[in-house]
Amino acid sequence: MKSLTRYKTFNTPRKRDYINITREVREVVKESAVKEGLAFVSAMHITAGIYVNDAESGLIQDIDEWLEKLAPYANYRHHRTGETNGDAHLKSLLVHNQTILPITNGDLDLGPWQQVYYAEFDGCRPKRVIIKVIGE
Amino acid sequence: MKSLTRYKTFNTPRKRDYINITREVREVVKESAVKEGLAFVSAMHITAGIYVNDAESGLIQDIDEWLEKLAPYANYRHHRTGETNGDAHLKSLLVHNQTILPITNGDLDLGPWQQVYYAEFDGCRPKRVIIKVIGE
Amino acid sequence: MKSLTRYKTFNTPRKRDYINITREVREVVKESAVKEGLAFVSAMHITAGIYVNDAESGLIQDIDEWLEKLAPYANYRHHRTGETNGDAHLKSLLVHNQTILPITNGDLDLGPWQQVYYAEFDGCRPKRVIIKVIGE
């Protein structure tokens, strides 16, 4: 079994942001030389997420508004600790902090519109993503 | 490490539908001859999902109504592209596009009520699911 | 490829409860002697979930209230079967029934605040969680 682990750091200028990281993940897959396996991608912070969906700017704004509706910025118990990012924790739970991508014939085996996104919900500071490839 | 990849195509007669695919996944596991490992199951489209839950018809209707409540059919920015399926993208994010199933002793290692579902949110056309088994 | 599978049983005194299982997962990883790989953790029941987030008591209460808001205890079609736990099925779908954790250098490779939680939504009875480690 081969494996390769890489870490990427994102520091978004906005509190909430959505970054297409498909190319970065693909590069790690190529570097790993894994032909058949899985690529695991996860935010290492609990106020960010990873999801697979469309690279269409209107939809990305729809997703952002929808997340704010279901997990709004508000006054949470968590804020008694001095934090103000309770909503970011809930948004992270909603989109999930991680995804798995299949690798076939040495490349990501995605459908025609599937793109991998890093979803930042509490940005303006450096945050890490782990990409781990396993397979053969 | 062994691996096996299979693709299934679904073309549901309804726009939204929920199809129990546990048997199909189990057959791929058997075909792979993997005794210990993981089965990855993912929709390859961004308006469908995969989830694990109960094969009870009342609950399936509950899930459908609940998804429509949290991610309703409405007029989204995404529709400026000519699409009308913004809700299907959001529903896909909610249930998640993928799942992992454990394989032990050559079979899916599921709890007594766990069933794997393909959730279609924008049907009436052929859409693919990937099943990839890895292990030994 | 190495693999190790362990099952844990939880029987929470409360209907809804959130249990930090990071230590239990870490122990299985150590026992497996896997240096590079993935740890799969899943509830084996369809009224419980696994998620990764913060071990902060205020936030855990926020999460519980938020789940009750989005997937409330109510009268569901599922209850025609005699069950009363329709909300627990929906809450399980929301937080997801499973997670994957990366293993690097023989230990869980988590960010500074990432903790693994077993989320019980229909407790007061024994329920199982599967932990399966694969890697090398």
Tab-separated table of C-alpha atoms in Angstrom:
chain	number	residue	atom	x	y	z
A	1	MET	CA	0.000	0.000	0.000
A	2	LYS	CA	1.261	3.458	-0.921
A	3	SER	CA	0.321	6.604	0.948
A	4	LEU	CA	1.098	10.294	0.708
A	5	THR	CA	0.071	13.108	3.045
A	6	ARG	CA	0.167	16.785	2.232
A	7	TYR	CA	-1.058	19.836	4.145
A	8	LYS	CA	-2.336	23.041	2.561
A	9	THR	CA	-2.823	26.325	4.404
A	10	PHE	CA	-5.585	28.759	3.486
A	11	ASN	CA	-5.904	32.316	4.749
A	12	THR	CA	-9.008	33.814	3.192
A	13	PRO	CA	-9.456	37.599	3.159
A	14	ARG	CA	-13.149	37.128	3.963
A	15	LYS	CA	-14.784	35.549	7.002
A	16	ARG	CA	-16.722	33.165	4.760
A	17	ASP	CA	-15.242	31.933	1.512
A	18	TYR	CA	-15.448	28.989	-0.880
A	19	ILE	CA	-12.278	27.865	-2.635
A	20	ASN	CA	-12.119	25.267	-5.399
A	21	ILE	CA	-9.258	22.936	-4.397
A	22	THR	CA	-9.803	20.221	-7.021
A	23	ARG	CA	-6.516	21.040	-8.763
A	24	GLU	CA	-4.534	20.885	-5.504
A	25	VAL	CA	-6.031	17.485	-4.627
A	26	ARG	CA	-5.344	16.190	-8.132
A	27	GLU	CA	-1.693	17.249	-7.849
A	28	VAL	CA	-1.289	15.280	-4.614
A	29	VAL	CA	-2.838	12.229	-6.319
A	30	LYS	CA	-0.343	12.543	-9.201
A	31	GLU	CA	2.580	12.987	-6.799
A	32	SER	CA	1.514	9.859	-4.875
A	33	ALA	CA	1.644	7.690	-8.019
A	34	VAL	CA	-1.363	5.816	-6.605
A	35	LYS	CA	-3.305	4.209	-9.469
A	36	GLU	CA	-6.224	2.720	-7.492
A	37	GLY	CA	-7.285	4.073	-4.124
A	38	LEU	CA	-8.900	6.867	-2.162
A	39	ALA	CA	-8.029	10.508	-1.504
A	40	PHE	CA	-9.139	11.795	1.882
A	41	VAL	CA	-9.522	15.575	2.206
A	42	SER	CA	-10.384	17.213	5.528
A	43	ALA	CA	-10.351	20.605	7.150
A	44	MET	CA	-8.196	20.370	10.298
A	45	HIS	CA	-10.235	23.124	11.941
A	46	ILE	CA	-13.747	22.877	13.315
A	47	THR	CA	-15.047	26.072	11.720
A	48	ALA	CA	-14.443	25.053	8.110
A	49	GLY	CA	-15.589	22.247	5.840
A	50	ILE	CA	-14.986	20.322	2.624
A	51	TYR	CA	-17.745	19.545	0.141
A	52	VAL	CA	-18.185	18.328	-3.430
A	53	ASN	CA	-20.454	20.348	-5.706
A	54	ASP	CA	-20.637	22.765	-8.633
A	55	ALA	CA	-18.156	25.503	-9.608
A	56	GLU	CA	-20.953	27.941	-10.496
A	57	SER	CA	-20.718	31.359	-8.849
A	58	GLY	CA	-24.487	31.828	-8.483
A	59	LEU	CA	-24.837	28.482	-6.753
A	60	ILE	CA	-21.935	29.225	-4.433
A	61	GLN	CA	-23.766	32.388	-3.315
A	62	ASP	CA	-26.959	30.306	-2.939
A	63	ILE	CA	-25.062	27.849	-0.722
A	64	ASP	CA	-23.657	30.683	1.397
A	65	GLU	CA	-27.103	32.258	1.937
A	66	TRP	CA	-28.671	28.878	2.643
A	67	LEU	CA	-26.034	28.017	5.261
A	68	GLU	CA	-26.576	31.411	6.902
A	69	LYS	CA	-30.326	30.713	6.995
A	70	LEU	CA	-29.976	27.227	8.537
A	71	ALA	CA	-27.062	28.058	10.864
A	72	PRO	CA	-27.270	31.827	11.366
A	73	TYR	CA	-24.787	34.135	13.006
A	74	ALA	CA	-26.387	34.590	16.442
A	75	ASN	CA	-25.588	34.631	20.132
A	76	TYR	CA	-24.633	31.078	21.076
A	77	ARG	CA	-23.695	29.564	24.445
A	78	HIS	CA	-20.286	28.910	22.910
A	79	HIS	CA	-19.711	32.692	22.963
A	80	ARG	CA	-19.405	32.656	26.752
A	81	THR	CA	-15.871	31.383	26.104
A	82	GLY	CA	-15.089	34.673	24.357
A	83	GLU	CA	-15.552	33.207	20.878
A	84	THR	CA	-18.024	34.712	18.372
A	85	ASN	CA	-17.998	31.879	15.838
A	86	GLY	CA	-20.742	29.506	17.026
A	87	ASP	CA	-22.405	29.739	13.624
A	88	ALA	CA	-19.170	28.610	11.939
A	89	HIS	CA	-19.148	25.397	14.003
A	90	LEU	CA	-22.736	24.634	12.974
A	91	LYS	CA	-22.070	25.436	9.318
A	92	SER	CA	-19.079	23.059	9.467
A	93	LEU	CA	-21.334	20.295	10.779
A	94	LEU	CA	-23.850	20.972	7.983
A	95	VAL	CA	-21.474	20.710	5.020
A	96	HIS	CA	-19.253	18.212	6.861
A	97	ASN	CA	-15.589	18.658	7.577
A	98	GLN	CA	-14.332	16.091	5.085
A	99	THR	CA	-14.762	14.156	1.879
A	100	ILE	CA	-13.362	11.068	0.165
A	101	LEU	CA	-12.570	11.072	-3.557
A	102	PRO	CA	-12.043	7.893	-5.581
A	103	ILE	CA	-8.823	7.389	-7.566
A	104	THR	CA	-8.991	5.253	-10.721
A	105	ASN	CA	-6.209	4.894	-13.294
A	106	GLY	CA	-4.054	7.363	-11.383
A	107	ASP	CA	-6.512	10.266	-11.385
A	108	LEU	CA	-9.530	11.517	-9.450
A	109	ASP	CA	-12.570	9.603	-10.696
A	110	LEU	CA	-15.169	12.398	-10.556
A	111	GLY	CA	-18.385	13.047	-12.433
A	112	PRO	CA	-18.439	15.827	-15.040
A	113	TRP	CA	-19.461	18.600	-12.628
A	114	GLN	CA	-17.990	17.413	-9.347
A	115	GLN	CA	-15.542	19.907	-7.855
A	116	VAL	CA	-13.974	19.827	-4.381
A	117	TYR	CA	-14.434	22.940	-2.254
A	118	TYR	CA	-12.790	24.236	0.885
A	119	ALA	CA	-15.541	26.109	2.751
A	120	GLU	CA	-14.228	28.699	5.186
A	121	PHE	CA	-16.670	29.922	7.840
A	122	ASP	CA	-14.290	31.807	10.163
A	123	GLY	CA	-11.474	33.074	8.014
A	124	CYS	CA	-8.923	35.902	7.983
A	125	ARG	CA	-6.343	33.606	9.618
A	126	PRO	CA	-4.239	30.634	8.468
A	127	LYS	CA	-6.086	27.298	8.544
A	128	ARG	CA	-4.936	23.873	7.428
A	129	VAL	CA	-6.368	21.145	5.221
A	130	ILE	CA	-4.994	17.604	5.142
A	131	ILE	CA	-4.941	15.563	1.933
A	132	LYS	CA	-4.063	11.891	2.429
A	133	VAL	CA	-3.894	9.460	-0.489
A	134	ILE	CA	-3.854	5.698	0.056
A	135	GLY	CA	-3.884	2.910	-2.490
A	136	GLU	CA	-1.634	1.152	-4.961
B	1	MET	CA	-4.194	-4.338	-1.630
B	2	LYS	CA	-7.114	-5.382	-3.781
B	3	SER	CA	-9.528	-2.943	-5.380
B	4	LEU	CA	-12.597	-3.120	-7.580
B	5	THR	CA	-14.573	-0.289	-9.155
B	6	ARG	CA	-18.050	-0.563	-10.566
B	7	TYR	CA	-20.462	2.048	-11.907
B	8	LYS	CA	-24.239	1.860	-11.710
B	9	THR	CA	-26.640	4.041	-13.684
B	10	PHE	CA	-30.004	5.121	-12.307
B	11	ASN	CA	-32.779	6.776	-14.277
B	12	THR	CA	-35.654	7.409	-11.922
B	13	PRO	CA	-39.131	8.089	-13.313
B	14	ARG	CA	-39.641	10.756	-10.642
B	15	LYS	CA	-37.727	13.975	-10.028
B	16	ARG	CA	-37.063	12.915	-6.432
B	17	ASP	CA	-36.634	9.265	-5.517
B	18	TYR	CA	-34.964	7.056	-2.926
B	19	ILE	CA	-33.558	3.708	-4.045
B	20	ASN	CA	-32.214	1.032	-1.717
B	21	ILE	CA	-28.868	-0.013	-3.261
B	22	THR	CA	-27.584	-2.205	-0.399
B	23	ARG	CA	-27.844	-5.364	-2.513
B	24	GLU	CA	-25.908	-3.792	-5.425
B	25	VAL	CA	-23.114	-2.660	-3.091
B	26	ARG	CA	-22.990	-6.089	-1.441
B	27	GLU	CA	-22.611	-7.752	-4.850
B	28	VAL	CA	-19.616	-5.561	-5.690
B	29	VAL	CA	-18.055	-6.470	-2.337
B	30	LYS	CA	-18.535	-10.191	-3.079
B	31	GLU	CA	-17.119	-9.781	-6.596
B	32	SER	CA	-14.046	-7.975	-5.192
B	33	ALA	CA	-13.203	-10.912	-2.877
B	34	VAL	CA	-12.039	-8.303	-0.334
B	35	LYS	CA	-12.267	-9.756	3.176
B	36	GLU	CA	-11.241	-6.697	5.217
B	37	GLY	CA	-11.596	-3.181	3.879
B	38	LEU	CA	-13.870	-0.333	2.940
B	39	ALA	CA	-16.553	0.156	0.281
B	40	PHE	CA	-16.847	3.720	-0.982
B	41	VAL	CA	-20.182	4.665	-2.599
B	42	SER	CA	-20.729	8.070	-4.190
B	43	ALA	CA	-23.118	9.794	-6.531
B	44	MET	CA	-21.102	11.158	-9.469
B	45	HIS	CA	-23.611	13.973	-9.923
B	46	ILE	CA	-24.060	17.026	-7.749
B	47	THR	CA	-27.843	16.835	-7.525
B	48	ALA	CA	-28.022	13.396	-5.893
B	49	GLY	CA	-26.727	11.838	-2.693
B	50	ILE	CA	-25.979	8.631	-0.814
B	51	TYR	CA	-27.066	8.018	2.757
B	52	VAL	CA	-27.407	5.191	5.259
B	53	ASN	CA	-30.713	4.835	7.081
B	54	ASP	CA	-33.919	2.824	7.416
B	55	ALA	CA	-35.868	0.977	4.684
B	56	GLU	CA	-39.224	2.100	6.084
B	57	SER	CA	-41.573	3.737	3.586
B	58	GLY	CA	-43.072	6.190	6.073
B	59	LEU	CA	-39.647	7.401	7.127
B	60	ILE	CA	-38.546	7.779	3.513
B	61	GLN	CA	-41.519	10.105	2.952
B	62	ASP	CA	-40.598	11.942	6.180
B	63	ILE	CA	-37.058	12.405	4.873
B	64	ASP	CA	-38.341	13.716	1.544
B	65	GLU	CA	-40.637	16.280	3.199
B	66	TRP	CA	-37.942	17.309	5.655
B	67	LEU	CA	-35.424	17.888	2.860
B	68	GLU	CA	-37.990	19.957	0.967
B	69	LYS	CA	-38.563	22.026	4.105
B	70	LEU	CA	-34.861	22.685	4.767
B	71	ALA	CA	-33.818	23.069	1.121
B	72	PRO	CA	-37.007	24.056	-0.711
B	73	TYR	CA	-37.646	24.306	-4.414
B	74	ALA	CA	-37.375	28.072	-4.931
B	75	ASN	CA	-35.846	30.665	-7.227
B	76	TYR	CA	-32.084	30.476	-6.721
B	77	ARG	CA	-29.264	32.532	-8.244
B	78	HIS	CA	-28.117	29.296	-9.869
B	79	HIS	CA	-31.221	29.467	-12.075
B	80	ARG	CA	-29.757	32.405	-14.004
B	81	THR	CA	-27.715	29.756	-15.819
B	82	GLY	CA	-30.948	28.291	-17.163
B	83	GLU	CA	-31.046	25.497	-14.561
B	84	THR	CA	-34.037	25.025	-12.265
B	85	ASN	CA	-32.446	22.574	-9.823
B	86	GLY	CA	-30.857	24.788	-7.161
B	87	ASP	CA	-32.799	22.941	-4.467
B	88	ALA	CA	-31.353	19.614	-5.652
B	89	HIS	CA	-27.795	20.907	-5.108
B	90	LEU	CA	-28.662	21.982	-1.555
B	91	LYS	CA	-30.424	18.692	-0.793
B	92	SER	CA	-27.323	16.848	-2.035
B	93	LEU	CA	-25.163	18.859	0.387
B	94	LEU	CA	-27.565	18.042	3.246
B	95	VAL	CA	-27.602	14.260	2.880
B	96	HIS	CA	-24.028	14.225	1.537
B	97	ASN	CA	-22.988	12.814	-1.798
B	98	GLN	CA	-21.202	9.758	-0.452
B	99	THR	CA	-20.758	7.137	2.199
B	100	ILE	CA	-18.203	4.571	3.345
B	101	LEU	CA	-19.255	1.076	4.410
B	102	PRO	CA	-17.012	-1.254	6.393
B	103	ILE	CA	-16.201	-4.748	5.049
B	104	THR	CA	-15.495	-7.510	7.585
B	105	ASN	CA	-15.173	-11.221	6.789
B	106	GLY	CA	-15.968	-10.541	3.142
B	107	ASP	CA	-19.313	-8.833	3.672
B	108	LEU	CA	-20.724	-5.398	4.532
B	109	ASP	CA	-20.465	-4.956	8.295
B	110	LEU	CA	-23.713	-3.069	8.916
B	111	GLY	CA	-26.009	-2.733	11.898
B	112	PRO	CA	-29.382	-4.511	11.848
B	113	TRP	CA	-31.294	-1.621	10.249
B	114	GLN	CA	-28.632	0.101	8.188
B	115	GLN	CA	-29.484	0.275	4.500
B	116	VAL	CA	-27.691	2.252	1.785
B	117	TYR	CA	-29.811	4.629	-0.269
B	118	TYR	CA	-29.315	6.459	-3.532
B	119	ALA	CA	-31.189	9.747	-3.138
B	120	GLU	CA	-32.172	11.335	-6.441
B	121	PHE	CA	-33.114	15.017	-6.330
B	122	ASP	CA	-33.172	15.834	-10.052
B	123	GLY	CA	-34.121	12.656	-11.851
B	124	CYS	CA	-35.773	11.566	-15.098
B	125	ARG	CA	-32.351	11.186	-16.729
B	126	PRO	CA	-29.458	8.697	-16.446
B	127	LYS	CA	-27.122	9.388	-13.528
B	128	ARG	CA	-24.121	7.417	-12.301
B	129	VAL	CA	-22.980	6.062	-8.954
B	130	ILE	CA	-19.438	4.803	-8.313
B	131	ILE	CA	-18.753	1.886	-5.964
B	132	LYS	CA	-15.078	1.352	-5.141
B	133	VAL	CA	-13.930	-1.420	-2.836
B	134	ILE	CA	-10.422	-1.449	-1.352
B	135	GLY	CA	-8.894	-3.874	1.099
B	136	GLU	CA	-7.441	-7.325	1.297
C	1	MET	CA	-2.310	-3.903	4.306
C	2	LYS	CA	-3.123	-4.159	8.002
C	3	SER	CA	-6.600	-3.826	9.419
C	4	LEU	CA	-8.229	-3.938	12.827
C	5	THR	CA	-11.913	-3.789	13.734
C	6	ARG	CA	-13.307	-3.029	17.143
C	7	TYR	CA	-16.870	-2.481	18.369
C	8	LYS	CA	-17.873	-0.224	21.256
C	9	THR	CA	-21.260	-0.263	22.956
C	10	PHE	CA	-22.823	2.876	24.396
C	11	ASN	CA	-25.869	3.007	26.631
C	12	THR	CA	-26.534	6.638	27.482
C	13	PRO	CA	-28.752	7.525	30.450
C	14	ARG	CA	-30.313	10.325	28.397
C	15	LYS	CA	-32.296	10.154	25.162
C	16	ARG	CA	-29.891	12.601	23.533
C	17	ASP	CA	-26.251	12.653	24.498
C	18	TYR	CA	-22.841	13.582	23.077
C	19	ILE	CA	-19.836	11.472	24.061
C	20	ASN	CA	-16.234	12.304	23.232
C	21	ILE	CA	-14.761	9.050	21.861
C	22	THR	CA	-11.415	10.407	20.627
C	23	ARG	CA	-9.469	8.430	23.233
C	24	GLU	CA	-11.239	5.167	22.333
C	25	VAL	CA	-10.491	5.658	18.624
C	26	ARG	CA	-6.875	6.535	19.371
C	27	GLU	CA	-6.496	3.330	21.396
C	28	VAL	CA	-7.724	1.223	18.473
C	29	VAL	CA	-5.241	3.002	16.192
C	30	LYS	CA	-2.397	2.188	18.623
C	31	GLU	CA	-3.530	-1.421	18.925
C	32	SER	CA	-3.608	-1.776	15.128
C	33	ALA	CA	0.047	-0.686	14.800
C	34	VAL	CA	-0.961	1.058	11.567
C	35	LYS	CA	1.479	3.905	10.836
C	36	GLU	CA	-0.145	5.356	7.713
C	37	GLY	CA	-3.819	4.898	6.943
C	38	LEU	CA	-7.400	5.737	7.785
C	39	ALA	CA	-9.639	5.118	10.798
C	40	PHE	CA	-13.298	4.675	9.939
C	41	VAL	CA	-15.786	5.322	12.761
C	42	SER	CA	-19.513	4.735	12.305
C	43	ALA	CA	-22.629	4.364	14.380
C	44	MET	CA	-24.199	0.985	13.535
C	45	HIS	CA	-27.655	2.354	14.348
C	46	ILE	CA	-29.708	4.769	12.287
C	47	THR	CA	-30.705	7.039	15.168
C	48	ALA	CA	-27.173	8.064	16.171
C	49	GLY	CA	-24.249	9.773	14.478
C	50	ILE	CA	-20.536	10.509	14.553
C	51	TYR	CA	-19.101	13.973	14.050
C	52	VAL	CA	-15.849	15.879	14.507
C	53	ASN	CA	-15.976	19.163	16.393
C	54	ASP	CA	-15.151	20.980	19.619
C	55	ALA	CA	-15.125	19.583	23.183
C	56	GLU	CA	-16.715	22.742	24.607
C	57	SER	CA	-19.791	22.201	26.755
C	58	GLY	CA	-21.569	25.389	25.660
C	59	LEU	CA	-21.134	24.487	22.005
C	60	ILE	CA	-22.383	20.952	22.595
C	61	GLN	CA	-25.580	22.430	24.040
C	62	ASP	CA	-25.771	24.801	21.049
C	63	ILE	CA	-25.466	21.814	18.703
C	64	ASP	CA	-28.201	19.943	20.569
C	65	GLU	CA	-30.618	22.899	20.394
C	66	TRP	CA	-29.769	23.541	16.767
C	67	LEU	CA	-30.440	19.905	15.815
C	68	GLU	CA	-33.753	20.036	17.661
C	69	LYS	CA	-34.658	23.194	15.724
C	70	LEU	CA	-33.794	21.753	12.297
C	71	ALA	CA	-35.081	18.216	12.964
C	72	PRO	CA	-37.632	18.611	15.769
C	73	TYR	CA	-39.352	15.963	17.786
C	74	ALA	CA	-42.753	15.829	16.060
C	75	ASN	CA	-45.327	13.419	14.714
C	76	TYR	CA	-43.752	11.711	11.720
C	77	ARG	CA	-45.185	9.144	9.282
C	78	HIS	CA	-42.535	6.777	10.647
C	79	HIS	CA	-44.481	6.713	13.923
C	80	ARG	CA	-47.268	4.683	12.286
C	81	THR	CA	-44.915	1.729	12.766
C	82	GLY	CA	-45.146	2.248	16.527
C	83	GLU	CA	-41.832	4.108	16.737
C	84	THR	CA	-41.567	7.603	18.203
C	85	ASN	CA	-38.044	8.422	17.048
C	86	GLY	CA	-38.532	9.977	13.613
C	87	ASP	CA	-36.609	13.046	14.738
C	88	ALA	CA	-33.619	10.864	15.704
C	89	HIS	CA	-33.410	9.483	12.154
C	90	LEU	CA	-33.368	13.021	10.728
C	91	LYS	CA	-30.798	14.234	13.259
C	92	SER	CA	-28.614	11.254	12.300
C	93	LEU	CA	-28.815	12.290	8.638
C	94	LEU	CA	-27.885	15.882	9.562
C	95	VAL	CA	-24.702	15.145	11.511
C	96	HIS	CA	-23.969	12.042	9.411
C	97	ASN	CA	-23.569	8.530	10.755
C	98	GLN	CA	-19.832	8.263	10.204
C	99	THR	CA	-16.457	9.899	9.891
C	100	ILE	CA	-12.969	9.091	8.628
C	101	LEU	CA	-9.877	10.118	10.581
C	102	PRO	CA	-6.396	10.215	9.055
C	103	ILE	CA	-3.543	8.238	10.664
C	104	THR	CA	-0.002	9.595	10.272
C	105	ASN	CA	3.072	8.304	12.113
C	106	GLY	CA	0.948	5.834	14.044
C	107	ASP	CA	-1.463	8.347	15.559
C	108	LEU	CA	-4.622	10.251	14.663
C	109	ASP	CA	-3.617	13.259	12.568
C	110	LEU	CA	-6.114	15.809	13.892
C	111	GLY	CA	-6.107	19.585	14.146
C	112	PRO	CA	-5.675	21.184	17.584
C	113	TRP	CA	-9.394	21.304	18.410
C	114	GLN	CA	-10.748	18.332	16.496
C	115	GLN	CA	-12.478	15.802	18.730
C	116	VAL	CA	-14.578	12.806	17.653
C	117	TYR	CA	-18.083	12.597	19.089
C	118	TYR	CA	-20.663	9.859	19.313
C	119	ALA	CA	-24.032	11.634	19.059
C	120	GLU	CA	-26.905	9.659	20.538
C	121	PHE	CA	-30.415	10.732	19.493
C	122	ASP	CA	-32.448	7.806	20.835
C	123	GLY	CA	-30.613	6.470	23.839
C	124	CYS	CA	-31.329	4.589	27.060
C	125	ARG	CA	-30.452	1.298	25.358
C	126	PRO	CA	-27.238	-0.373	24.178
C	127	LYS	CA	-26.042	0.784	20.767
C	128	ARG	CA	-22.894	-0.110	18.838
C	129	VAL	CA	-20.170	1.836	17.103
C	130	ILE	CA	-17.672	0.251	14.695
C	131	ILE	CA	-14.074	1.432	14.476
C	132	LYS	CA	-12.104	-0.017	11.563
C	133	VAL	CA	-8.499	0.906	10.930
C	134	ILE	CA	-6.803	0.145	7.605
C	135	GLY	CA	-3.304	1.009	6.466
C	136	GLU	CA	0.298	-0.045	6.889
